[in-house]
Short mmCIF file of C-alpha atoms and ligand atoms in Angstrom, two decimals:
data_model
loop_
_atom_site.label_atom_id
_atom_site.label_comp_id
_atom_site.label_asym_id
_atom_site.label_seq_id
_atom_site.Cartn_x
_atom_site.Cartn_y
_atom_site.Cartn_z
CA UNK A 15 12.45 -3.02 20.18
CA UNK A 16 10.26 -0.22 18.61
CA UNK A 17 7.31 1.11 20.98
CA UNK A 18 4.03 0.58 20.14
CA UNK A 19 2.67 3.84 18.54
CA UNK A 20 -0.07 4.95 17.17
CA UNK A 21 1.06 6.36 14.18
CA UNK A 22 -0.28 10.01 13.24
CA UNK A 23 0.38 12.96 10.52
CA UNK A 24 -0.46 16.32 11.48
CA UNK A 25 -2.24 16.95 8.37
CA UNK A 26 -4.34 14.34 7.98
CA UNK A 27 -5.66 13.66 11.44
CA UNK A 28 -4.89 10.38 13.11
CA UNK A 29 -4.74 7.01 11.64
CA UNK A 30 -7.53 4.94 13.12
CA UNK A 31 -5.88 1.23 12.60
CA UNK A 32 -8.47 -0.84 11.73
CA UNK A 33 -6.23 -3.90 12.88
CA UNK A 34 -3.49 -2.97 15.82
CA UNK A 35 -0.79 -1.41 15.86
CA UNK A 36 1.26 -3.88 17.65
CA UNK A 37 -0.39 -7.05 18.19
CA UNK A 38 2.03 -9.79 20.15
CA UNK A 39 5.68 -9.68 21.24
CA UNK A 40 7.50 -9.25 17.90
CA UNK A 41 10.05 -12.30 17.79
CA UNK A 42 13.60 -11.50 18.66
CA UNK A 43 15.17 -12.33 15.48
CA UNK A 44 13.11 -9.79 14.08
CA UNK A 45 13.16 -7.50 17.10
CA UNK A 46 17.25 -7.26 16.14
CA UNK A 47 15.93 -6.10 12.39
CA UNK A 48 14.68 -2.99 13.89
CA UNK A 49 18.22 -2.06 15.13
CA UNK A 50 19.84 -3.41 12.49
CA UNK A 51 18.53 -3.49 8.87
CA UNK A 52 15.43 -0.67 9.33
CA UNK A 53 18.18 2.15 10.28
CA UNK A 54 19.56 1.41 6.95
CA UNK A 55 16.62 1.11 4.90
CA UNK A 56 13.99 3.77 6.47
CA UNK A 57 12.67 6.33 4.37
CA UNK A 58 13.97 9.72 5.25
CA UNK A 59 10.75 11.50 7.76
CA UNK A 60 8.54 12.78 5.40
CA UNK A 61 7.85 15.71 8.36
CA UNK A 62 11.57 16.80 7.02
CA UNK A 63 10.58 18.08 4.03
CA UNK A 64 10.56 16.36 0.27
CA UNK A 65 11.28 13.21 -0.83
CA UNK A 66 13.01 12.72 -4.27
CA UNK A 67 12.88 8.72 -4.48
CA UNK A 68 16.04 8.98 -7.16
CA UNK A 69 17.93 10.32 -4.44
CA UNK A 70 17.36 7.07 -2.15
CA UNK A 71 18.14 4.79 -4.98
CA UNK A 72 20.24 6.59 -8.02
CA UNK A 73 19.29 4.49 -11.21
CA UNK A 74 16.53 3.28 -9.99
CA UNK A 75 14.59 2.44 -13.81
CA UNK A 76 11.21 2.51 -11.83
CA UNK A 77 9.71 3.61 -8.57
CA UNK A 78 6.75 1.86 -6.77
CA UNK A 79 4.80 2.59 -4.06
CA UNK A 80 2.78 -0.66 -1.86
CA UNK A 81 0.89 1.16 0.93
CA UNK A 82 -0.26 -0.66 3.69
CA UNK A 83 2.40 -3.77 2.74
CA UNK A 84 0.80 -5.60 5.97
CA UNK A 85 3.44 -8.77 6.48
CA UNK A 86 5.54 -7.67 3.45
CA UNK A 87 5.16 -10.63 1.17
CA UNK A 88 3.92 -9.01 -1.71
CA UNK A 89 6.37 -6.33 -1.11
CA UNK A 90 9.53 -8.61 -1.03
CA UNK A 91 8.78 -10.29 -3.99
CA UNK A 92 7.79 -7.43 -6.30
CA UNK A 93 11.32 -6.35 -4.76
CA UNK A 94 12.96 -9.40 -5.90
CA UNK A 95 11.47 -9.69 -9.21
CA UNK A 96 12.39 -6.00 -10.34
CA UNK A 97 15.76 -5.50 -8.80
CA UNK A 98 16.27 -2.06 -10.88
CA UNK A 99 13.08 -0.72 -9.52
CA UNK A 100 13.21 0.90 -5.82
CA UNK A 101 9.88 -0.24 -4.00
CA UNK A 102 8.59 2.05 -0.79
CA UNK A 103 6.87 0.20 1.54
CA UNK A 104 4.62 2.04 4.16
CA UNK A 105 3.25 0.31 6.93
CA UNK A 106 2.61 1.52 10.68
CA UNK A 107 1.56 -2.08 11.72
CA UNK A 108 4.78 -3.14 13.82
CA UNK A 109 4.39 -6.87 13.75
CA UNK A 110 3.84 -6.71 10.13
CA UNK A 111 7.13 -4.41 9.52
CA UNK A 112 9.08 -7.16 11.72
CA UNK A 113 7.66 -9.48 9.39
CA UNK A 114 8.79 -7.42 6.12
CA UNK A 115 12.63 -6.71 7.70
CA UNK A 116 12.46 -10.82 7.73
CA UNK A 117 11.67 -10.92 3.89
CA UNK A 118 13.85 -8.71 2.89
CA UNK A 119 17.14 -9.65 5.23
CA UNK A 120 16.53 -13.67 3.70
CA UNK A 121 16.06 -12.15 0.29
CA UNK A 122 19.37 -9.44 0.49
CA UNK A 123 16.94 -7.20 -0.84
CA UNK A 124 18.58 -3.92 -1.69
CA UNK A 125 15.87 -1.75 -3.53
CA UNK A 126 13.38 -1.70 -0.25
CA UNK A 127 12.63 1.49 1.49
CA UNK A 128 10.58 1.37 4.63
CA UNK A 129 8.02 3.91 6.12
CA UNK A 130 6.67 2.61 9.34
CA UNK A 131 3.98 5.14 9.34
CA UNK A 132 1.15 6.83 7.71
CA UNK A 133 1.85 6.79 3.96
CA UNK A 134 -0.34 9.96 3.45
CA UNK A 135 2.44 11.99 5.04
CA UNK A 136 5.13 10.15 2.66
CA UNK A 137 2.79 11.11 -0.66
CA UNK A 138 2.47 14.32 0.45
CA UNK A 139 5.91 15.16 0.22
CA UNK A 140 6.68 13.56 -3.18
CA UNK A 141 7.57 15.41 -6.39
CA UNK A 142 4.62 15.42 -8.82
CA UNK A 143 5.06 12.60 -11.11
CA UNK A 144 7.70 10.21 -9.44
CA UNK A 145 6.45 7.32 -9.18
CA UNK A 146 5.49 3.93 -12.05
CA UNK A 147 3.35 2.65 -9.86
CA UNK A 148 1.00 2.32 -6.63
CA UNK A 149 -0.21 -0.72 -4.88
CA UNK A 150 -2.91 -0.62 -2.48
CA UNK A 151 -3.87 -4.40 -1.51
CA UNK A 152 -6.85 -5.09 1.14
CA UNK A 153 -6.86 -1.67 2.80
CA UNK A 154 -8.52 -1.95 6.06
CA UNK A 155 -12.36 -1.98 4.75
CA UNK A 156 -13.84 -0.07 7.60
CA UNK A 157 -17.48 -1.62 6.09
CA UNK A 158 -20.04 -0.04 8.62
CA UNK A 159 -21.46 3.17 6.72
CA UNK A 160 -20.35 5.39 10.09
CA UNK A 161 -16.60 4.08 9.25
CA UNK A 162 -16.63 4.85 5.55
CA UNK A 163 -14.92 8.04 6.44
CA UNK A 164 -11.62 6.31 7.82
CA UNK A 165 -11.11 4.38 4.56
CA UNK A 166 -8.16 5.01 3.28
CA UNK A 167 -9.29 6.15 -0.36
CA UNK A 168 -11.28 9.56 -0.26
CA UNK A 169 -11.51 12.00 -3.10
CA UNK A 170 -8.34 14.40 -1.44
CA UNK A 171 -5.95 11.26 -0.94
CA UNK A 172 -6.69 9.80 -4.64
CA UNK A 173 -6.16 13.04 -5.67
CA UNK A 174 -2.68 13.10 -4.59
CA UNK A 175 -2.16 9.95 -5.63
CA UNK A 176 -3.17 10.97 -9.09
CA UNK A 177 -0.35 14.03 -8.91
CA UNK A 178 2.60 11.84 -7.94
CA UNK A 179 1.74 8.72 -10.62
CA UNK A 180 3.63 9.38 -13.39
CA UNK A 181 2.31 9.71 -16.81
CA UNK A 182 1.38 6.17 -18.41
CA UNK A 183 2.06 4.93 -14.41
CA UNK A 184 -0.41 2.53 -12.65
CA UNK A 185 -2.75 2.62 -9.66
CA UNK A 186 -3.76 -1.35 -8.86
CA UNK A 187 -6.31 -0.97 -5.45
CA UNK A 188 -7.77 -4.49 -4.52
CA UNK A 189 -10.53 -5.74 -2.14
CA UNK A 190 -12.95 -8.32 -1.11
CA UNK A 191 -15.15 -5.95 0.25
CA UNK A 192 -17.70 -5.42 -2.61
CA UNK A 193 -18.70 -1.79 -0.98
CA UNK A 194 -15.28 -1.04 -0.74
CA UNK A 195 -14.81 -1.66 -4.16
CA UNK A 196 -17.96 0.32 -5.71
CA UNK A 197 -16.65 3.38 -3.00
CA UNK A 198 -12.81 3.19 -4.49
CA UNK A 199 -14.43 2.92 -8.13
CA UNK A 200 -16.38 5.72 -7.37
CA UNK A 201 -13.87 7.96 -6.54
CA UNK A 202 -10.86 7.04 -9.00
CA UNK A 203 -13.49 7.86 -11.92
CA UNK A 204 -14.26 10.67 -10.47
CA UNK A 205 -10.42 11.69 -10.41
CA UNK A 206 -8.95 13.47 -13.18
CA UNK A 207 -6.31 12.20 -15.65
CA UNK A 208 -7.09 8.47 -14.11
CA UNK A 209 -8.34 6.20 -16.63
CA UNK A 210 -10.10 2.47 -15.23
CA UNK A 211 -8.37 -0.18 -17.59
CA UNK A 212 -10.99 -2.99 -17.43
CA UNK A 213 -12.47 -3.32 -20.54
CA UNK A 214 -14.03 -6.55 -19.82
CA UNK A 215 -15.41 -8.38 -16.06
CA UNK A 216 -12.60 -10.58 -16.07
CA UNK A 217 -10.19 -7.72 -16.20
CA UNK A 218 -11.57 -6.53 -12.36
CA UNK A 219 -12.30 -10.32 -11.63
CA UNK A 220 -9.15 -11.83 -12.28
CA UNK A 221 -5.67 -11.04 -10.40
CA UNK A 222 -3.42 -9.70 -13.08
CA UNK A 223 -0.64 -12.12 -14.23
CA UNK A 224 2.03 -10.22 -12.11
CA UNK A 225 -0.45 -10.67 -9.00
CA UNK A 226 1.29 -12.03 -5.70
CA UNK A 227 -1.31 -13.24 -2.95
CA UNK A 228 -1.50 -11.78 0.52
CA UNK A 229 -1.47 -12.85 3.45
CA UNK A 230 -4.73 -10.65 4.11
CA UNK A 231 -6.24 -12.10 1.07
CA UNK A 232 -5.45 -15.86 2.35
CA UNK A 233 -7.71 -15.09 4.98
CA UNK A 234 -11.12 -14.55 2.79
CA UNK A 235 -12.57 -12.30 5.20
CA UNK A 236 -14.13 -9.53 3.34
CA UNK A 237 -17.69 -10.44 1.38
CA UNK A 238 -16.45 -11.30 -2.01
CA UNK A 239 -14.00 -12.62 -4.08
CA UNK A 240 -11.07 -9.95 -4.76
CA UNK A 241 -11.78 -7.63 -7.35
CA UNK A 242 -8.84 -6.38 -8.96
CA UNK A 243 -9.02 -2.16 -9.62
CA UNK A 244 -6.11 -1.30 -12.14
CA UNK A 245 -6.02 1.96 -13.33
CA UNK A 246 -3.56 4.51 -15.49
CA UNK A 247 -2.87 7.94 -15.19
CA UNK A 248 -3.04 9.97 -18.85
C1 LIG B 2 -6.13 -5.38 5.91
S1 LIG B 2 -4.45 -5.04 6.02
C2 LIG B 2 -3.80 -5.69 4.49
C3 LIG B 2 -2.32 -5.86 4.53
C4 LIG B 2 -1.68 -6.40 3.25
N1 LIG B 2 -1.81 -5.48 2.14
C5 LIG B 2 -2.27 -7.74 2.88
O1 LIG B 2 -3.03 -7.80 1.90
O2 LIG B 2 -1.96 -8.73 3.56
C6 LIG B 2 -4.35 -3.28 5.69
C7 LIG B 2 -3.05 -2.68 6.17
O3 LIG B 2 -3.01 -1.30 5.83
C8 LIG B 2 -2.31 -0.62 6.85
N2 LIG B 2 -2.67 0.81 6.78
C9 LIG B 2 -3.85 1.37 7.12
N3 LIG B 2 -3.82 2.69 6.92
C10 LIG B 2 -2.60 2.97 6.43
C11 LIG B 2 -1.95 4.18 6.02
N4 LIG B 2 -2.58 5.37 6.08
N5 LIG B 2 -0.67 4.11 5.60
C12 LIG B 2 -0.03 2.91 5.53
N6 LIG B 2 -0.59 1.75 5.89
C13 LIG B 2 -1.85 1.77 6.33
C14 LIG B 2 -2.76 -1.32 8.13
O4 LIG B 2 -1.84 -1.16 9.19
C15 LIG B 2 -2.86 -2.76 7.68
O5 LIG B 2 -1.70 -3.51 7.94
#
């Protein structure tokens, strides 16, 4: 069993979990995942140095990154439906990574890396345009105004994400926190080389057809329905 950590990068300060960390006993069967399947599957510690994804998973046709995967669902099954593609997962919340091992021992899913940490630290250390594409589904929405600052998209962090999507590779953010979603907007168009796709309001309104729900998003929590952010680097 994994202690309960709270999960920090050196160079970008703590990461204040808007959630926990650890939240309830994590059930044995998925207790044994951590010894068994995550030693196998963790990405290599970004503190090490650089990543090159094609090193993890030679022939990999595309690369994805979910950050912030939460119980893994959406993770697994983007997995399963794109079995050429090698999906990293980063996630520091311990009951949801249990949950993830789960989907992805039942599914014999092969093209799943894990991070159980701050992703920050993983971008950071990935060659410039490596990766097809980013997912970043209900981040925490940290909605007071004095919060704002721990959200997970600020101008230095998109930034990055910009260098490491590909050319012609996609960024899809999505929230049901209207602020959260004027904030993100904000600060992709703001970014250069990114490009918002919506041409129309059911393009942000709409999940796109490969869309898989969340168990965040289940929950209807934030203040509006999701709005759907999908947007290409040029
Ligand atoms: C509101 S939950 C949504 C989880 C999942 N995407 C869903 O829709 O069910 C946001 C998740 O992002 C994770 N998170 C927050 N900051 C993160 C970071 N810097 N790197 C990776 N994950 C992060 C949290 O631990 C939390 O599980």
């Amino acid at each position: 069993m994994p202690a309960s950590k709270p999960p920090s990068d050196a160079a970008h300060g703590p990461l204040r979990s808007f959630g926990r960390i650890k939240s309830r006993a994590i059930k044995p069967r998925q207790a044994a995942l951590f010894d068994t399947l995550l030693p196998a599957i963790a990405l290599p510690d970004p503190a090490a140095g650089a990543i090159d994804p094609l090193a993890l998973m030679p022939g990999a046709k595309q690369v994805w990154l979910e950050i912030g995967f939460g119980g893994g669902e959406h993770l697994a099954a983007q997995a399963a439906r794109h079995p050429d593609a090698l999906m990293i997962g980063c996630e520091p919340f311990l009951n949801g990574v249990g949950s993830a091992l789960r989907h992805i021992d039942e599914g014999e899913l092969k093209n799943v890396r894990i991070h159980t940490d701050d992703a920050r630290a993983v971008v950071d250390v990935l060659p410039d345009a490596s990766l097809d594409r980013i997912m970043i589904l209900f981040p925490d929405p940290w909605h007071k105004a004095r919060h704002n600052k721990r959200r997970l998209i600020q101008d230095d962090f998109v930034g990055a994400l910009a260098r490491v999507l590909k050319p012609g590779g996609r960024l899809r953010f999505v929230t049901d926190w209207k602020d959260y979603a004027d904030w993100a907007l904000e600060r992709f168009l703001r970014t250069p080389r990114l490009h918002w796709l919506a041409d129309e309001a059911d393009d942000w309104r709409l999940a796109p057809p490969d869309h898989v729900i969340t168990r965040y998003e289940e929950k209807k929590l934030g203040d509006t329905a999701p709005i759907f952010l999908e947007l290409e680097k040029r």
